[in-house]
């Protein structure tokens, strides 16, 4: 209903554009509405519809920037739209063109930051572009390139956090960057470096959660960090440490799922933690305990996958846990 209302309003806004003499503010309003429609479609996994909306909005933003090249807002609009186009391409696994889009957005954001180095939001936008570029490079197994992008973004985020230590978003940004650096180091088998990065991220996230215990996303961030640390410890054969970390993460994930039982992501987080604990318990020779974890994980993921047959991640999760149960002989 909300999407239909937005599209109806957009069509009305489009009408004056045919005369090609509309004020730029009205033309820009059309591009903003197209971005919002694209966001709704993207959230619904309508990638083609989202791409069409973002592309149309980008065409308008480019035209406005060309007409007024010195206008910072016009340039920023282009960068926002081109990054959204990149996100759809990334979701489609069109990694080469996703990278091209992100790099174009980064070029614009760098130029805006250079024009006003003290502008915190422009600096943060550069770090967000670098984060996306790192994600694409990581997906292409270019771990060195991903690490370079993440580290450049982290330098910016550390500077922003140092300038405003009480700003929660700035602190969380740093925790995201160090966690991504941990991912890249782990992929390069630098487990000590990965553990150090993850622990720094966890320390920041614990502090943020303590400052606002009712904030669900901050609690989830802590759980995610604990799972990553558990994974590294398991790779280092520290099974007791891995289990302790995973179990603490599971406790948080369970609490969040209980508070919002209809939230699919909360349920999937519990599923992931249960699977990791089960694997660690298998490595310790505790097959019965592991089988109980896998059975609970299956009971969580099966209804989610059945309710969302088009969500590939959930279908892959279901297939993976069924395979684990079969391979370990837990089904018998």
Tab-separated table of C-alpha atoms in Angstrom:
chain	number	residue	atom	x	y	z
A	1	UNK	CA	0.000	0.000	0.000
A	2	UNK	CA	2.811	2.427	0.951
A	3	UNK	CA	4.712	1.546	-2.228
A	4	UNK	CA	1.634	2.123	-4.414
A	5	UNK	CA	1.010	5.496	-2.786
A	6	UNK	CA	4.633	6.508	-3.401
A	7	UNK	CA	4.428	5.449	-7.049
A	8	UNK	CA	1.155	7.320	-7.577
A	9	UNK	CA	2.662	10.442	-6.068
A	10	UNK	CA	5.775	9.995	-8.217
A	11	UNK	CA	3.700	9.861	-11.401
A	12	UNK	CA	2.082	13.153	-10.477
A	13	UNK	CA	5.499	14.668	-9.830
A	14	UNK	CA	6.777	13.439	-13.195
A	15	UNK	CA	4.111	15.289	-15.213
A	16	UNK	CA	5.715	18.746	-15.160
A	17	UNK	CA	9.100	17.324	-16.156
A	18	UNK	CA	7.985	16.889	-19.739
A	19	UNK	CA	8.177	20.640	-20.265
A	20	UNK	CA	11.875	20.494	-19.312
A	21	UNK	CA	11.519	23.806	-17.511
A	22	UNK	CA	10.725	22.587	-14.031
A	23	UNK	CA	12.631	24.053	-11.087
A	24	UNK	CA	15.575	21.892	-10.047
A	25	UNK	CA	14.037	21.362	-6.623
A	26	UNK	CA	11.024	19.674	-8.219
A	27	UNK	CA	13.203	17.560	-10.492
A	28	UNK	CA	15.334	16.518	-7.523
A	29	UNK	CA	12.203	15.542	-5.614
A	30	UNK	CA	11.453	12.984	-8.321
A	31	UNK	CA	14.916	11.431	-7.959
A	32	UNK	CA	14.528	11.281	-4.168
A	33	UNK	CA	11.188	9.506	-4.497
A	34	UNK	CA	12.659	7.067	-6.993
A	35	UNK	CA	15.400	6.224	-4.502
A	36	UNK	CA	12.777	5.588	-1.809
A	37	UNK	CA	10.779	3.345	-4.125
A	38	UNK	CA	13.978	1.505	-4.986
A	39	UNK	CA	14.654	1.008	-1.274
A	40	UNK	CA	11.230	-0.597	-0.755
A	41	UNK	CA	11.637	-2.871	-3.752
A	42	UNK	CA	15.145	-3.834	-2.682
A	43	UNK	CA	13.881	-4.728	0.796
A	44	UNK	CA	11.274	-6.948	-0.897
A	45	UNK	CA	14.018	-8.663	-2.905
A	46	UNK	CA	12.610	-7.166	-6.130
A	47	UNK	CA	16.082	-6.528	-7.521
A	48	UNK	CA	14.941	-5.718	-11.062
A	49	UNK	CA	12.349	-3.219	-9.830
A	50	UNK	CA	14.847	-1.642	-7.449
A	51	UNK	CA	17.450	-1.373	-10.207
A	52	UNK	CA	15.013	0.387	-12.542
A	53	UNK	CA	14.048	2.917	-9.870
A	54	UNK	CA	17.644	3.617	-8.860
A	55	UNK	CA	18.794	3.945	-12.472
A	56	UNK	CA	16.028	6.417	-13.302
A	57	UNK	CA	16.861	8.424	-10.193
A	58	UNK	CA	20.556	8.340	-11.112
A	59	UNK	CA	19.846	9.701	-14.604
A	60	UNK	CA	18.030	12.669	-13.059
A	61	UNK	CA	20.781	13.264	-10.501
A	62	UNK	CA	23.444	13.200	-13.223
A	63	UNK	CA	21.525	15.758	-15.262
A	64	UNK	CA	21.225	18.093	-12.276
A	65	UNK	CA	24.930	17.734	-11.439
A	66	UNK	CA	25.899	18.480	-15.041
A	67	UNK	CA	23.787	21.641	-14.958
A	68	UNK	CA	25.411	22.818	-11.693
A	69	UNK	CA	28.815	21.104	-11.285
A	70	UNK	CA	29.845	23.217	-8.283
A	71	UNK	CA	26.780	22.269	-6.248
A	72	UNK	CA	27.907	19.829	-3.531
A	73	UNK	CA	24.393	18.522	-2.912
A	74	UNK	CA	23.983	17.615	-6.580
A	75	UNK	CA	27.252	15.698	-6.562
A	76	UNK	CA	26.321	13.920	-3.348
A	77	UNK	CA	22.981	12.881	-4.864
A	78	UNK	CA	24.799	11.228	-7.767
A	79	UNK	CA	27.066	9.354	-5.376
A	80	UNK	CA	24.086	8.122	-3.324
A	81	UNK	CA	22.246	6.885	-6.411
A	82	UNK	CA	25.269	5.244	-8.006
A	83	UNK	CA	26.064	3.422	-4.756
A	84	UNK	CA	22.485	2.119	-4.603
A	85	UNK	CA	22.873	0.856	-8.159
A	86	UNK	CA	26.067	-0.830	-7.005
A	87	UNK	CA	24.227	-2.500	-4.123
A	88	UNK	CA	21.745	-4.091	-6.524
A	89	UNK	CA	24.578	-5.280	-8.755
A	90	UNK	CA	26.337	-6.718	-5.720
A	91	UNK	CA	23.152	-8.525	-4.695
A	92	UNK	CA	22.991	-9.957	-8.237
A	93	UNK	CA	26.621	-11.071	-7.919
A	94	UNK	CA	27.601	-8.710	-10.743
A	95	UNK	CA	30.782	-7.925	-8.847
A	96	UNK	CA	32.739	-6.176	-11.593
A	97	UNK	CA	30.058	-3.572	-12.260
A	98	UNK	CA	29.250	-3.261	-8.550
A	99	UNK	CA	32.894	-2.338	-7.983
A	100	UNK	CA	32.752	0.211	-10.817
A	101	UNK	CA	29.688	1.840	-9.249
A	102	UNK	CA	31.230	1.969	-5.785
A	103	UNK	CA	34.467	3.423	-7.147
A	104	UNK	CA	32.540	6.157	-8.955
A	105	UNK	CA	30.732	6.961	-5.716
A	106	UNK	CA	34.057	6.993	-3.868
A	107	UNK	CA	35.600	9.428	-6.384
A	108	UNK	CA	32.738	11.857	-5.833
A	109	UNK	CA	32.837	11.522	-2.064
A	110	UNK	CA	36.624	12.021	-1.996
A	111	UNK	CA	36.205	15.242	-3.983
A	112	UNK	CA	33.544	16.497	-1.583
A	113	UNK	CA	35.688	15.628	1.449
A	114	UNK	CA	38.715	17.390	-0.078
A	115	UNK	CA	36.635	20.532	-0.544
A	116	UNK	CA	35.750	20.530	3.180
A	117	UNK	CA	38.091	18.264	5.202
A	118	UNK	CA	36.430	19.256	8.500
A	119	UNK	CA	32.996	18.010	7.354
A	120	UNK	CA	32.514	14.843	9.421
A	121	UNK	CA	29.637	13.428	7.379
A	122	UNK	CA	31.584	13.721	4.116
A	123	UNK	CA	34.515	11.914	5.683
A	124	UNK	CA	32.188	9.188	6.949
A	125	UNK	CA	30.680	8.839	3.458
A	126	UNK	CA	34.162	8.174	2.073
A	127	UNK	CA	34.619	5.437	4.689
A	128	UNK	CA	31.265	3.889	3.736
A	129	UNK	CA	32.311	3.753	0.069
A	130	UNK	CA	35.610	2.130	1.053
A	131	UNK	CA	33.691	-0.411	3.138
A	132	UNK	CA	31.571	-1.392	0.139
A	133	UNK	CA	34.614	-1.618	-2.111
A	134	UNK	CA	36.234	-3.867	0.479
A	135	UNK	CA	33.158	-6.107	0.508
A	136	UNK	CA	33.269	-6.536	-3.272
A	137	UNK	CA	36.982	-7.280	-3.266
A	138	UNK	CA	36.471	-9.784	-0.448
A	139	UNK	CA	33.697	-11.484	-2.450
A	140	UNK	CA	36.166	-11.734	-5.360
A	141	UNK	CA	38.740	-13.373	-3.028
A	142	UNK	CA	40.975	-10.315	-3.342
A	143	UNK	CA	41.705	-10.318	0.381
A	144	UNK	CA	44.716	-8.018	0.087
A	145	UNK	CA	42.660	-5.449	-1.824
A	146	UNK	CA	39.809	-5.789	0.658
A	147	UNK	CA	42.214	-5.252	3.557
A	148	UNK	CA	43.596	-2.076	1.958
A	149	UNK	CA	40.100	-0.616	1.542
A	150	UNK	CA	39.034	-1.574	5.059
A	151	UNK	CA	42.201	-0.126	6.599
A	152	UNK	CA	41.837	3.188	4.766
A	153	UNK	CA	38.242	3.395	5.930
A	154	UNK	CA	39.296	2.532	9.481
A	155	UNK	CA	41.833	5.379	9.533
A	156	UNK	CA	39.039	7.815	8.714
A	157	UNK	CA	36.705	6.299	11.293
A	158	UNK	CA	39.314	6.347	14.050
A	159	UNK	CA	39.865	10.043	13.382
A	160	UNK	CA	36.128	10.737	13.553
A	161	UNK	CA	35.761	8.752	16.788
A	162	UNK	CA	38.740	10.559	18.357
A	163	UNK	CA	37.122	13.899	17.517
A	164	UNK	CA	33.858	12.853	19.201
A	165	UNK	CA	34.457	9.928	21.600
A	166	UNK	CA	30.890	10.017	22.965
A	167	UNK	CA	29.309	9.611	19.524
A	168	UNK	CA	27.916	6.048	19.460
A	169	UNK	CA	27.666	5.823	15.665
A	170	UNK	CA	31.316	6.802	15.252
A	171	UNK	CA	32.365	4.127	17.742
A	172	UNK	CA	30.229	1.479	16.065
A	173	UNK	CA	31.725	2.410	12.676
A	174	UNK	CA	35.178	1.638	14.076
A	175	UNK	CA	33.929	-1.708	15.402
A	176	UNK	CA	32.565	-2.578	11.954
A	177	UNK	CA	35.857	-1.711	10.257
A	178	UNK	CA	38.041	-3.692	12.660
A	179	UNK	CA	35.687	-6.671	12.365
A	180	UNK	CA	35.943	-6.564	8.574
A	181	UNK	CA	39.711	-6.328	8.850
A	182	UNK	CA	39.496	-9.409	11.052
A	183	UNK	CA	37.531	-11.195	8.320
A	184	UNK	CA	40.180	-10.347	5.714
A	185	UNK	CA	43.031	-11.424	8.013
A	186	UNK	CA	41.249	-14.685	8.847
A	187	UNK	CA	40.775	-15.345	5.123
A	188	UNK	CA	44.552	-14.924	4.727
A	189	UNK	CA	45.025	-17.361	7.630
A	190	UNK	CA	46.470	-14.643	9.880
A	191	UNK	CA	44.549	-15.961	12.877
A	192	UNK	CA	46.451	-13.973	15.499
A	193	UNK	CA	45.808	-10.731	13.619
A	194	UNK	CA	42.167	-11.635	13.093
A	195	UNK	CA	41.690	-12.414	16.789
A	196	UNK	CA	43.238	-9.109	17.797
A	197	UNK	CA	40.929	-7.205	15.417
A	198	UNK	CA	37.827	-9.076	16.554
A	199	UNK	CA	38.661	-8.489	20.217
A	200	UNK	CA	39.043	-4.755	19.627
A	201	UNK	CA	35.651	-4.724	17.932
A	202	UNK	CA	34.115	-6.719	20.785
A	203	UNK	CA	35.481	-4.320	23.394
A	204	UNK	CA	33.861	-1.360	21.613
A	205	UNK	CA	30.582	-3.218	21.165
A	206	UNK	CA	30.418	-4.295	24.806
A	207	UNK	CA	30.850	-0.673	25.822
A	208	UNK	CA	28.051	0.451	23.511
A	209	UNK	CA	25.739	-2.310	24.742
A	210	UNK	CA	26.460	-1.420	28.379
A	211	UNK	CA	25.523	2.187	27.674
A	212	UNK	CA	22.130	1.113	26.274
A	213	UNK	CA	21.251	-2.472	27.306
A	214	UNK	CA	17.807	-2.286	25.669
A	215	UNK	CA	19.258	-1.510	22.218
A	216	UNK	CA	18.754	-4.739	20.244
A	217	UNK	CA	21.233	-4.017	17.441
A	218	UNK	CA	24.016	-3.214	19.884
A	219	UNK	CA	23.387	-6.495	21.667
A	220	UNK	CA	23.373	-8.324	18.334
A	221	UNK	CA	26.713	-6.716	17.422
A	222	UNK	CA	28.224	-8.212	20.586
A	223	UNK	CA	26.816	-11.639	19.715
A	224	UNK	CA	28.250	-11.461	16.178
A	225	UNK	CA	31.692	-10.505	17.514
A	226	UNK	CA	31.615	-13.378	19.996
A	227	UNK	CA	30.797	-15.825	17.195
A	228	UNK	CA	33.705	-14.544	15.113
A	229	UNK	CA	36.088	-14.865	18.039
A	230	UNK	CA	34.779	-18.358	18.689
A	231	UNK	CA	35.475	-19.303	15.092
A	232	UNK	CA	39.099	-18.159	15.292
A	233	UNK	CA	39.640	-19.907	18.628
A	234	UNK	CA	38.264	-23.109	17.152
A	235	UNK	CA	40.648	-22.820	14.202
A	236	UNK	CA	43.445	-22.436	16.770
A	237	UNK	CA	42.249	-25.657	18.480
A	238	UNK	CA	41.219	-23.743	21.609
A	239	UNK	CA	37.931	-25.639	21.830
A	240	UNK	CA	37.110	-24.595	25.394
A	241	UNK	CA	37.628	-20.948	24.505
A	242	UNK	CA	35.613	-21.334	21.308
A	243	UNK	CA	32.691	-22.939	23.143
A	244	UNK	CA	32.695	-20.265	25.835
A	245	UNK	CA	32.603	-17.512	23.214
A	246	UNK	CA	29.900	-19.177	21.112
A	247	UNK	CA	27.757	-19.928	24.162
A	248	UNK	CA	27.879	-16.316	25.334
A	249	UNK	CA	26.883	-15.222	21.842
A	250	UNK	CA	24.063	-17.771	21.824
A	251	UNK	CA	22.729	-16.480	25.135
A	252	UNK	CA	22.436	-12.978	23.685
A	253	UNK	CA	20.920	-14.271	20.442
A	254	UNK	CA	18.306	-16.289	22.348
A	255	UNK	CA	17.345	-13.251	24.403
A	256	UNK	CA	16.840	-11.174	21.267
A	257	UNK	CA	14.793	-13.912	19.581
A	258	UNK	CA	12.589	-14.275	22.673
A	259	UNK	CA	11.955	-10.523	22.690
A	260	UNK	CA	10.936	-10.562	19.013
A	261	UNK	CA	9.871	-14.098	17.971
A	262	UNK	CA	8.639	-12.988	14.524
A	263	UNK	CA	11.981	-11.425	13.556
A	264	UNK	CA	13.565	-13.841	11.073
A	265	UNK	CA	17.095	-12.460	11.470
A	266	UNK	CA	16.955	-12.968	15.235
A	267	UNK	CA	15.933	-16.597	14.741
A	268	UNK	CA	18.634	-17.167	12.133
A	269	UNK	CA	21.263	-15.780	14.521
A	270	UNK	CA	20.292	-18.461	17.046
A	271	UNK	CA	20.471	-21.069	14.281
A	272	UNK	CA	23.996	-19.972	13.344
A	273	UNK	CA	25.225	-20.020	16.939
A	274	UNK	CA	23.733	-23.464	17.562
A	275	UNK	CA	25.472	-24.844	14.492
A	276	UNK	CA	28.850	-23.470	15.562
A	277	UNK	CA	28.472	-24.812	19.087
A	278	UNK	CA	27.478	-28.198	17.685
A	279	UNK	CA	30.595	-28.353	15.534
A	280	UNK	CA	32.805	-27.419	18.510
A	281	UNK	CA	31.139	-30.075	20.642
A	282	UNK	CA	31.696	-32.672	17.924
A	283	UNK	CA	35.387	-31.747	17.920
A	284	UNK	CA	35.399	-32.411	21.668
A	285	UNK	CA	33.840	-35.823	21.136
A	286	UNK	CA	30.476	-34.788	22.596
A	287	UNK	CA	28.310	-36.238	19.849
A	288	UNK	CA	25.040	-36.419	21.804
A	289	UNK	CA	25.309	-32.769	22.813
A	290	UNK	CA	26.197	-31.796	19.239
A	291	UNK	CA	23.263	-33.738	17.802
A	292	UNK	CA	20.912	-31.933	20.197
A	293	UNK	CA	22.275	-28.573	18.959
A	294	UNK	CA	21.835	-29.580	15.317
A	295	UNK	CA	18.278	-30.789	15.952
A	296	UNK	CA	17.370	-27.489	17.581
A	297	UNK	CA	18.993	-25.574	14.737
A	298	UNK	CA	16.955	-27.571	12.211
A	299	UNK	CA	13.746	-26.875	14.142
A	300	UNK	CA	14.466	-23.147	13.903
A	301	UNK	CA	15.542	-22.886	10.266
A	302	UNK	CA	13.002	-25.251	8.667
A	303	UNK	CA	9.897	-23.059	9.254
A	304	UNK	CA	11.834	-19.945	8.199
A	305	UNK	CA	12.857	-21.597	4.931
A	306	UNK	CA	9.331	-22.898	4.308
A	307	UNK	CA	7.831	-19.436	4.794
A	308	UNK	CA	10.375	-17.809	2.473
A	309	UNK	CA	11.105	-20.212	-0.412
A	310	UNK	CA	12.643	-17.394	-2.506
A	311	UNK	CA	15.250	-16.432	0.096
A	312	UNK	CA	18.309	-18.362	-1.075
A	313	UNK	CA	20.223	-17.924	2.175
A	314	UNK	CA	17.521	-19.693	4.167
A	315	UNK	CA	17.312	-22.518	1.632
A	316	UNK	CA	21.086	-22.928	1.795
A	317	UNK	CA	20.943	-22.918	5.606
A	318	UNK	CA	18.309	-25.642	5.603
A	319	UNK	CA	20.238	-27.793	3.154
A	320	UNK	CA	23.475	-27.307	5.105
A	321	UNK	CA	22.085	-28.361	8.492
A	322	UNK	CA	20.328	-31.358	6.957
A	323	UNK	CA	23.626	-32.409	5.385
A	324	UNK	CA	25.475	-31.987	8.693
A	325	UNK	CA	22.886	-34.121	10.486
A	326	UNK	CA	23.171	-36.811	7.826
A	327	UNK	CA	26.991	-36.739	7.757
A	328	UNK	CA	27.320	-37.001	11.526
A	329	UNK	CA	24.718	-39.726	11.873
A	330	UNK	CA	22.610	-37.590	14.176
A	331	UNK	CA	19.407	-38.397	12.313
A	332	UNK	CA	19.492	-41.947	13.592
